[in-house]
PDB file of C-alpha atoms in Angstrom:
ATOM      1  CA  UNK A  19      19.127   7.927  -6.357  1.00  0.00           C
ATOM      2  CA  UNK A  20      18.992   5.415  -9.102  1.00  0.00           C
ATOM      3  CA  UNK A  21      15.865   3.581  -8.793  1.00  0.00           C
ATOM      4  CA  UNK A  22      17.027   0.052  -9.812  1.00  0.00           C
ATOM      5  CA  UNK A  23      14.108  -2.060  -8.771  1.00  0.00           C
ATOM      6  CA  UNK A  24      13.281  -5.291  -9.648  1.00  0.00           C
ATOM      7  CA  UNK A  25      10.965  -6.097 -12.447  1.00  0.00           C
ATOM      8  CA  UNK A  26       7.988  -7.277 -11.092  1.00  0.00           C
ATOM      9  CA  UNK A  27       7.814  -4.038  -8.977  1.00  0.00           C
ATOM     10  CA  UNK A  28       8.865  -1.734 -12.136  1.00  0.00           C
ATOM     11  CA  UNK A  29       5.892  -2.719 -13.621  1.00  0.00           C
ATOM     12  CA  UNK A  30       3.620  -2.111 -10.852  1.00  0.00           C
ATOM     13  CA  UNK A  31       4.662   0.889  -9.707  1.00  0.00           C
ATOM     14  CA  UNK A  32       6.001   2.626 -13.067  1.00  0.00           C
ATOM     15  CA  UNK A  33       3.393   5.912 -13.052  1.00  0.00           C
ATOM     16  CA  UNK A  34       4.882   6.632  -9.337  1.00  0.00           C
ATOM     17  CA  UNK A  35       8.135   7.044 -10.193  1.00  0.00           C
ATOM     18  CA  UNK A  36       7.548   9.555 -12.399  1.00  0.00           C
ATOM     19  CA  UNK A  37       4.821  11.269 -10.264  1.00  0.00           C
ATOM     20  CA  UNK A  38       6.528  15.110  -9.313  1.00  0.00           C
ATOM     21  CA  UNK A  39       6.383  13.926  -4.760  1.00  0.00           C
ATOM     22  CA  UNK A  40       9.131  11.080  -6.341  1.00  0.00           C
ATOM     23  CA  UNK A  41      11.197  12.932  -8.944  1.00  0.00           C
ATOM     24  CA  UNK A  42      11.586  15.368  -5.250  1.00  0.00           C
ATOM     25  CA  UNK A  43      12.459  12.281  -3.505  1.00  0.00           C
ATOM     26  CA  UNK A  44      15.186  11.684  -5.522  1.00  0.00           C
ATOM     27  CA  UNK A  45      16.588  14.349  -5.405  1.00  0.00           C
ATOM     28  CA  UNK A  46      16.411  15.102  -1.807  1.00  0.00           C
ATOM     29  CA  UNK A  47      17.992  11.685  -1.312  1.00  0.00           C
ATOM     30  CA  UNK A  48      20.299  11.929  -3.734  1.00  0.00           C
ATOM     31  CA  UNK A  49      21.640  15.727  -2.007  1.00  0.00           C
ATOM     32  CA  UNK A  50      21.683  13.751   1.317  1.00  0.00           C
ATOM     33  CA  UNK A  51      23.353  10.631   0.218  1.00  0.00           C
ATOM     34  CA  UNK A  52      26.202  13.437  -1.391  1.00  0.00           C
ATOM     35  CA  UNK A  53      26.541  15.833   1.569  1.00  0.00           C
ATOM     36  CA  UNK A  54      25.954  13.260   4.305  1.00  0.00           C
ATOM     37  CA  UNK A  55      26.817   9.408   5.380  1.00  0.00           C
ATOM     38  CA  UNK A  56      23.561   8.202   4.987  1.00  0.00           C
ATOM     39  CA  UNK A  57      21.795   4.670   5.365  1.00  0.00           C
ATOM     40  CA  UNK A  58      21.416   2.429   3.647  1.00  0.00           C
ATOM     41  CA  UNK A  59      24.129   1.881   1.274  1.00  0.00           C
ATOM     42  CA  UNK A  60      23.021   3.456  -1.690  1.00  0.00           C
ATOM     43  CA  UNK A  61      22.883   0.126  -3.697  1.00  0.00           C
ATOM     44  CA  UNK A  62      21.004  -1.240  -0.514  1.00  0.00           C
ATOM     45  CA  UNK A  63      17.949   1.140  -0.457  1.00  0.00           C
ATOM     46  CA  UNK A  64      15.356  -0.788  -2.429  1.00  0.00           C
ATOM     47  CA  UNK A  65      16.541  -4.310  -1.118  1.00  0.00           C
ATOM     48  CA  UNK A  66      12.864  -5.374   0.122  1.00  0.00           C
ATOM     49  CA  UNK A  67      11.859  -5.783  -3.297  1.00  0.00           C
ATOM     50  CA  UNK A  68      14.995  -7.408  -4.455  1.00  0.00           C
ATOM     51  CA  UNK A  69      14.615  -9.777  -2.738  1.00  0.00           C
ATOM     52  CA  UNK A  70      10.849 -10.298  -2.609  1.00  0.00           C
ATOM     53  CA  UNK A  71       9.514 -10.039  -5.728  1.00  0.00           C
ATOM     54  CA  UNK A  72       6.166  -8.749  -6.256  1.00  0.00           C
ATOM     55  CA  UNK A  73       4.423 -12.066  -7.605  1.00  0.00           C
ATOM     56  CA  UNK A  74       5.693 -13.924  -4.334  1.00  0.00           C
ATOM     57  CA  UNK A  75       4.416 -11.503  -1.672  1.00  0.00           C
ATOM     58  CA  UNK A  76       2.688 -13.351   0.945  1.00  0.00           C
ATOM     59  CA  UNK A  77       3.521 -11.607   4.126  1.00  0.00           C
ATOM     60  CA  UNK A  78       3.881  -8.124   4.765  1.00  0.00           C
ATOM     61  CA  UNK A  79       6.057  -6.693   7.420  1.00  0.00           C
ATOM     62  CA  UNK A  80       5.962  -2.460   8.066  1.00  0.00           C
ATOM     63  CA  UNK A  81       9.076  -1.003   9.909  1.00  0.00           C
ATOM     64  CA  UNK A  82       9.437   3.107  10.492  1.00  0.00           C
ATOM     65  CA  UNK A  83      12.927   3.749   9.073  1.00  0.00           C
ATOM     66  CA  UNK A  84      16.512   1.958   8.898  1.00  0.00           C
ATOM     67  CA  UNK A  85      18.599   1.605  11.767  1.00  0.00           C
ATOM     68  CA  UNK A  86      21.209   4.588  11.819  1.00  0.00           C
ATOM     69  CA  UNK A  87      23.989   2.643  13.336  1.00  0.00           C
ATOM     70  CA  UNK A  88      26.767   1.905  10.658  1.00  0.00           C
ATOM     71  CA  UNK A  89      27.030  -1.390   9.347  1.00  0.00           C
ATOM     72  CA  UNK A  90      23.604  -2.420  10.782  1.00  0.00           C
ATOM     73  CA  UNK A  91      20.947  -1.590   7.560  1.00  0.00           C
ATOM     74  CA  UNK A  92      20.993  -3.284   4.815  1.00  0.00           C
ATOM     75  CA  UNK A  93      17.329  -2.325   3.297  1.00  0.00           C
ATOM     76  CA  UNK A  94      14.965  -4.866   5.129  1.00  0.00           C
ATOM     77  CA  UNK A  95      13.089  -3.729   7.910  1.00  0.00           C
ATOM     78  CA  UNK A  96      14.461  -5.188  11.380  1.00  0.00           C
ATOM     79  CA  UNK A  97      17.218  -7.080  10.004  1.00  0.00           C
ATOM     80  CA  UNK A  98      20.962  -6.509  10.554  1.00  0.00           C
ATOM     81  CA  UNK A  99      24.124  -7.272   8.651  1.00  0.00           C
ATOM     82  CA  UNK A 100      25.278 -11.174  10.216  1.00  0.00           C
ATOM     83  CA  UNK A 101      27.910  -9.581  11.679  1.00  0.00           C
ATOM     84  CA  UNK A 102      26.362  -7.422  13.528  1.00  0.00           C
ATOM     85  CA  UNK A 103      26.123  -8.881  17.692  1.00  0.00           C
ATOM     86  CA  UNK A 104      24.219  -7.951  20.015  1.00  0.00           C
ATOM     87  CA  UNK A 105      21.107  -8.374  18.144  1.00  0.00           C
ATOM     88  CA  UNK A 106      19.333  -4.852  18.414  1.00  0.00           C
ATOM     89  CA  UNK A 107      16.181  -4.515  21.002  1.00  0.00           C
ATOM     90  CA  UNK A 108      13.524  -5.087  18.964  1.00  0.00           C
ATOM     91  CA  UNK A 109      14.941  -7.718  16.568  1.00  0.00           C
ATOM     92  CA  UNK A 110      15.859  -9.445  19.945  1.00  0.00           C
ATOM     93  CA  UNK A 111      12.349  -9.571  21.302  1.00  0.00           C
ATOM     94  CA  UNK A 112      11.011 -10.739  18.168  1.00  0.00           C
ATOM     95  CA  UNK A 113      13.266 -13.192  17.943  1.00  0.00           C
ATOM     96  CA  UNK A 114      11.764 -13.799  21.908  1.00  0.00           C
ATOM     97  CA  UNK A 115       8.481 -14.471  20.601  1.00  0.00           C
ATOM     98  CA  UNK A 116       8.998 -16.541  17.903  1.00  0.00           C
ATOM     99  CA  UNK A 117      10.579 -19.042  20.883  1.00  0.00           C
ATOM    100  CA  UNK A 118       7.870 -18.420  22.738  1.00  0.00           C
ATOM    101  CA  UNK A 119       5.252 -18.890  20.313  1.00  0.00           C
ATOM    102  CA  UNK A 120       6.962 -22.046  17.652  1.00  0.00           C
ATOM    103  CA  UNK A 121       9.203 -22.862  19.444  1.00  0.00           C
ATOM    104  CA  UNK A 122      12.475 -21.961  17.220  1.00  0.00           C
ATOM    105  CA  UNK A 123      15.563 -21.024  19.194  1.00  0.00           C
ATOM    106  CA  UNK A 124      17.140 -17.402  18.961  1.00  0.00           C
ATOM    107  CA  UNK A 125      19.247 -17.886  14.945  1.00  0.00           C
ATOM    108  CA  UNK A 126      22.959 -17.043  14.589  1.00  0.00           C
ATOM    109  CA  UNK A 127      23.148 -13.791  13.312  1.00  0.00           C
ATOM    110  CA  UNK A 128      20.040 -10.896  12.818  1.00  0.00           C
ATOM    111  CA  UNK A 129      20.165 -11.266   9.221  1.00  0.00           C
ATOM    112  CA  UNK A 130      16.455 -11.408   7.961  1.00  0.00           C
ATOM    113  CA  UNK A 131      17.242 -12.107   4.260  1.00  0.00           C
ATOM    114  CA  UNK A 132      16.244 -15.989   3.991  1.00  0.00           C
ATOM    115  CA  UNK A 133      12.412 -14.361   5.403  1.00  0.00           C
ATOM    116  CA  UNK A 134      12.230 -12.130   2.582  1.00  0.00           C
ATOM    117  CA  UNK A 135      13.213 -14.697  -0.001  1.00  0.00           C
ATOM    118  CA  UNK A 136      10.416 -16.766   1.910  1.00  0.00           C
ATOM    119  CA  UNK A 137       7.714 -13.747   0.189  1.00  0.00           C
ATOM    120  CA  UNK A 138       8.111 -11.502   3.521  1.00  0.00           C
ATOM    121  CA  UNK A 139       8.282  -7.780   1.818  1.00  0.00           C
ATOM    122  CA  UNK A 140      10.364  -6.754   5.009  1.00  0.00           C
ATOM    123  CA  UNK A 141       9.466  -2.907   4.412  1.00  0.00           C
ATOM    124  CA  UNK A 142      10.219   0.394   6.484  1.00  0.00           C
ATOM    125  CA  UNK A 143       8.087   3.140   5.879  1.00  0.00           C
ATOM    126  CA  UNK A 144      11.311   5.400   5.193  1.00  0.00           C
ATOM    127  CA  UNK A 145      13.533   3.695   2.890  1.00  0.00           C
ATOM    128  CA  UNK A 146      16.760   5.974   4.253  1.00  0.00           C
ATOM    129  CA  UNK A 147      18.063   7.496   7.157  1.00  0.00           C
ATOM    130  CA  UNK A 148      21.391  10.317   8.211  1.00  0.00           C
ATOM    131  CA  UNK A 149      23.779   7.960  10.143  1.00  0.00           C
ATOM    132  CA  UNK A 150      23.499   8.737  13.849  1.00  0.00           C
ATOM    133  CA  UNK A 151      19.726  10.295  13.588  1.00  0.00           C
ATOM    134  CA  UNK A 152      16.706   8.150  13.595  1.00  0.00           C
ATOM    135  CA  UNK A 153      13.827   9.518  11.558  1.00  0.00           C
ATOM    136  CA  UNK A 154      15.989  12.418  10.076  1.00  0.00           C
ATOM    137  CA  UNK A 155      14.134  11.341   6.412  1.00  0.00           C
ATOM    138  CA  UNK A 156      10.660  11.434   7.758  1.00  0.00           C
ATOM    139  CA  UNK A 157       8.130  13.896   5.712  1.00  0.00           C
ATOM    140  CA  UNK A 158      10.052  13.628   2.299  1.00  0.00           C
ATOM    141  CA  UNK A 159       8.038  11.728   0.608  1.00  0.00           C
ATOM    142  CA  UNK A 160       9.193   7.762   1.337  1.00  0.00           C
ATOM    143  CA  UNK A 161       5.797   7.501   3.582  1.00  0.00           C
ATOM    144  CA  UNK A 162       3.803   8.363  -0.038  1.00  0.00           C
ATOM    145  CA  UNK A 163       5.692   5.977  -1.870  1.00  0.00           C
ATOM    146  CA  UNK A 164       5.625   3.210   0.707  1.00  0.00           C
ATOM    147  CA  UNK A 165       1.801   3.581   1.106  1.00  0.00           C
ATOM    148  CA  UNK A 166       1.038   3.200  -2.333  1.00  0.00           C
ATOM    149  CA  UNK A 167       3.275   0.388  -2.220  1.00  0.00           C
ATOM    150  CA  UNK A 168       0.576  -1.456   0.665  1.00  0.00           C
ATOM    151  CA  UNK A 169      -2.662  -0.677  -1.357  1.00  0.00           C
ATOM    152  CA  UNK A 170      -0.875  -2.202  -4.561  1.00  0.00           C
ATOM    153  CA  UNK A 171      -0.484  -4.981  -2.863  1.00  0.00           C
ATOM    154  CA  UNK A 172      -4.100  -5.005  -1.190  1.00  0.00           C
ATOM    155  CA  UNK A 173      -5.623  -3.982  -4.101  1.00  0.00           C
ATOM    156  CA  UNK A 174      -3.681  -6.454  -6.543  1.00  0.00           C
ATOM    157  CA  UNK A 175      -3.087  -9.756  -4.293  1.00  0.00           C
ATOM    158  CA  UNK A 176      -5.600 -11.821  -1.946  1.00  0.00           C
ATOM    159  CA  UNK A 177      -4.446 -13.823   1.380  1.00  0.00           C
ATOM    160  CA  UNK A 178      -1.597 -11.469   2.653  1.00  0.00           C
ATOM    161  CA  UNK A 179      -1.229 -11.225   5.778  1.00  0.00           C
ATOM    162  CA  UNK A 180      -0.312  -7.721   6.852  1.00  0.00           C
ATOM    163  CA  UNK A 181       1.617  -7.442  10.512  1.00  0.00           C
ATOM    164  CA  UNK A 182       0.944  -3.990  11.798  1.00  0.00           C
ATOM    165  CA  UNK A 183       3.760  -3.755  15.115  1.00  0.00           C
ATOM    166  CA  UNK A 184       3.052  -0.705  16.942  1.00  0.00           C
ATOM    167  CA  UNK A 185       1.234   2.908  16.344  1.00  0.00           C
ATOM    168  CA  UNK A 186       3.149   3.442  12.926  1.00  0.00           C
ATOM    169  CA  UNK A 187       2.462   0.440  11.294  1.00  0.00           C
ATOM    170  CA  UNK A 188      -1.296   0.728  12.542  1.00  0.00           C
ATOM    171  CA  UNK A 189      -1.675   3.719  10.612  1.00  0.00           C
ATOM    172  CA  UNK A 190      -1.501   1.656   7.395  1.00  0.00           C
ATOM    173  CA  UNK A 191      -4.214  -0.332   8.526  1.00  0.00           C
ATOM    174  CA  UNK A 192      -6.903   2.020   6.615  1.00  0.00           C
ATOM    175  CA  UNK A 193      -4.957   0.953   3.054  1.00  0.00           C
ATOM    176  CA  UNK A 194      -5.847  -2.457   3.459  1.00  0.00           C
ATOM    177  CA  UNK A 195      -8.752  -4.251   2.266  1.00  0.00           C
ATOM    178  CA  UNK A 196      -9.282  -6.767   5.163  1.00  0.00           C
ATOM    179  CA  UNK A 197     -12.054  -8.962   3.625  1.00  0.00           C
ATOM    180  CA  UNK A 198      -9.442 -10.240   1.615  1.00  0.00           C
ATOM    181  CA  UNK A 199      -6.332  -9.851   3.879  1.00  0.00           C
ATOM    182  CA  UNK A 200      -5.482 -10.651   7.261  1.00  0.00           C
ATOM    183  CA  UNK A 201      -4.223  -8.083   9.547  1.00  0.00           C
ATOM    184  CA  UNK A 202      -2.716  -8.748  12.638  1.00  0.00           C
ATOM    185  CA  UNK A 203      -1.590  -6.267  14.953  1.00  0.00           C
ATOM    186  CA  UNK A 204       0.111  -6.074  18.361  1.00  0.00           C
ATOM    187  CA  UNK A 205       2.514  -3.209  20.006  1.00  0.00           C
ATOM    188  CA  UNK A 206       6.002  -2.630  18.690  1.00  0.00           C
ATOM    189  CA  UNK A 207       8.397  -5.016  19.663  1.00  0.00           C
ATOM    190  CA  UNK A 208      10.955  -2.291  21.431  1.00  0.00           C
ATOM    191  CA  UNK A 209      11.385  -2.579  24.689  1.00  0.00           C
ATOM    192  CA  UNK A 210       9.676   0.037  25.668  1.00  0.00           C
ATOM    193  CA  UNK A 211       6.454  -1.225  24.495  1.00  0.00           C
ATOM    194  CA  UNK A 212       7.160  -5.396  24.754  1.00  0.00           C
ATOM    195  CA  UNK A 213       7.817  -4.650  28.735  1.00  0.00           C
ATOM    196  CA  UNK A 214       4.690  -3.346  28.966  1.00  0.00           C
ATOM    197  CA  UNK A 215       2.837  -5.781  28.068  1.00  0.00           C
ATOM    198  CA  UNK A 216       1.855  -5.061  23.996  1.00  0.00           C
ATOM    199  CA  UNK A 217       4.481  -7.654  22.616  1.00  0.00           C
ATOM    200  CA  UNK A 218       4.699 -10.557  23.779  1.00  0.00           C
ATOM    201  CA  UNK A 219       2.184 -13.431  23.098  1.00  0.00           C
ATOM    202  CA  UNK A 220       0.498 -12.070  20.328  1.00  0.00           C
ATOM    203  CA  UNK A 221       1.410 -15.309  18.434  1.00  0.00           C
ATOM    204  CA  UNK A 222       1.601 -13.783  14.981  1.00  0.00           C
ATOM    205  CA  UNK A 223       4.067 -16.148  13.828  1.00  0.00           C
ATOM    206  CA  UNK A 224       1.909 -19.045  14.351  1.00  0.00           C
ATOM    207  CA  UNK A 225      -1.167 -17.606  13.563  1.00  0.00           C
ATOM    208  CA  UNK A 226       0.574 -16.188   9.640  1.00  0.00           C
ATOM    209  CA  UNK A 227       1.668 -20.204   9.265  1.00  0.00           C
ATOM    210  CA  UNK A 228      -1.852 -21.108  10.449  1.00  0.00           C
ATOM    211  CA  UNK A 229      -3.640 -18.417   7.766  1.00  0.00           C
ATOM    212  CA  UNK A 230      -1.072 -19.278   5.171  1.00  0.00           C
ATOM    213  CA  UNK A 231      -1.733 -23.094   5.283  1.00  0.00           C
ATOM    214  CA  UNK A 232      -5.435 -22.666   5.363  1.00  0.00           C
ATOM    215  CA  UNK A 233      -5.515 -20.374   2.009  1.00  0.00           C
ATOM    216  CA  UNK A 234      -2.644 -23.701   1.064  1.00  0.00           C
ATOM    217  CA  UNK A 235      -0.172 -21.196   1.019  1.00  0.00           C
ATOM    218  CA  UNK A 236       3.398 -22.692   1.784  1.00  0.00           C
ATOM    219  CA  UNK A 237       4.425 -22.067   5.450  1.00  0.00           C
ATOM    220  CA  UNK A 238       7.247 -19.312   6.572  1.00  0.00           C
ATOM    221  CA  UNK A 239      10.027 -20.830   8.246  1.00  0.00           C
ATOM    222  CA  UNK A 240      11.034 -18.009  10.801  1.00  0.00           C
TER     223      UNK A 240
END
């Protein structure tokens, strides 16, 4: 796994890449990526902080792991390739509450790349996944890197807001220094949990635009 991140986060996070959890990473996912069809494309995997740039983190969003369809993950947490149609479940229901709660009607393709250029660090706890097998890179050390990645930014940056969706992305709540932060959190938006009542009408989208403009912060447009 080559480990070409972009500056901003090189700097920041330079002691964990050489830490001995990461140099086992690597090569786990490198022996996977080899043997396997794996996901993301290789060149793919650190996307996130391509396109969001340390310096212009404002929003925080905390996935589990890449979807293992082909063709769907392209290293940002909920978003799809444009072409992929139908939208997946979840990214569908958010989609469903951002209608619900702004107002903006459902976008042309899944493709969450203009959020993250926007300063939304779109970020899935595990960074890969074996095609066909959700989770199958859980306990390998991505959940380490990732959560040092959340208390860098706590610890280094004021006014984030942090959106915790479901019992996952609660867990990171603990890394996050709130009287600095804001954290929102609400169920996952699968359907599982959004048809039961723990999605819908949490108004996070409104209420990150409504925290961002009060710290005079520029808006998201979602």
């Amino acid at each position: 796994m080559n480990v070409n991140i972009e500056a901003s986060w090189q700097g920041v996070l330079q002691e964990t890449f050489s830490e001995d959890y990461f140099i086992k990473l690597t090569e786990f996912v490198k022996e996977e990526y080899a043997h396997h069809v794996c996901l993301p494309k290789g060149n793919e995997i650190f996307n996130a902080f391509k396109y969001t740039p340390f310096d212009d983190v404002k929003v925080v969003i905390i996935g589990q792991d890449p979807y293992p369809n082909p063709g769907h993950a392209h290293g940002l947490c909920f978003s799809v390739q444009k072409h992929v149609k139908p939208f997946p479940p979840s990214l569908k229901n958010i989609f469903a509450e951002i209608k619900q709660d702004i107002g903006i009607d459902f976008p042309k393709d899944g493709n969450l790349t203009s959020w993250a250029s926007q300063g939304i660090l779109l970020l899935n706890a595990v960074l890969t996944v074996r095609s066909g097998l959700s989770r199958s890179h859980q306990g390998k050390g991505w959940e380490r890197f990732t959560n040092t990645v959340i208390k860098t930014i706590s610890d280094r940056k004021e006014n984030v807001v942090f959106l915790l969706w479901g019992g996952d992305a609660k867990k990171n709540e603990k890394l996050i220094d709130a009287s600095k932060h804001l954290i929102l959190k609400s169920g996952h938006p699968s359907p599982l949990s959004a048809n039961r009542g723990y999605w819908f009408g949490n108004r996070h989208f409104s209420e990150t635009n409504n925290y961002l403009k009060a710290h005079h912060l520029d808006e998201i447009v979602w």
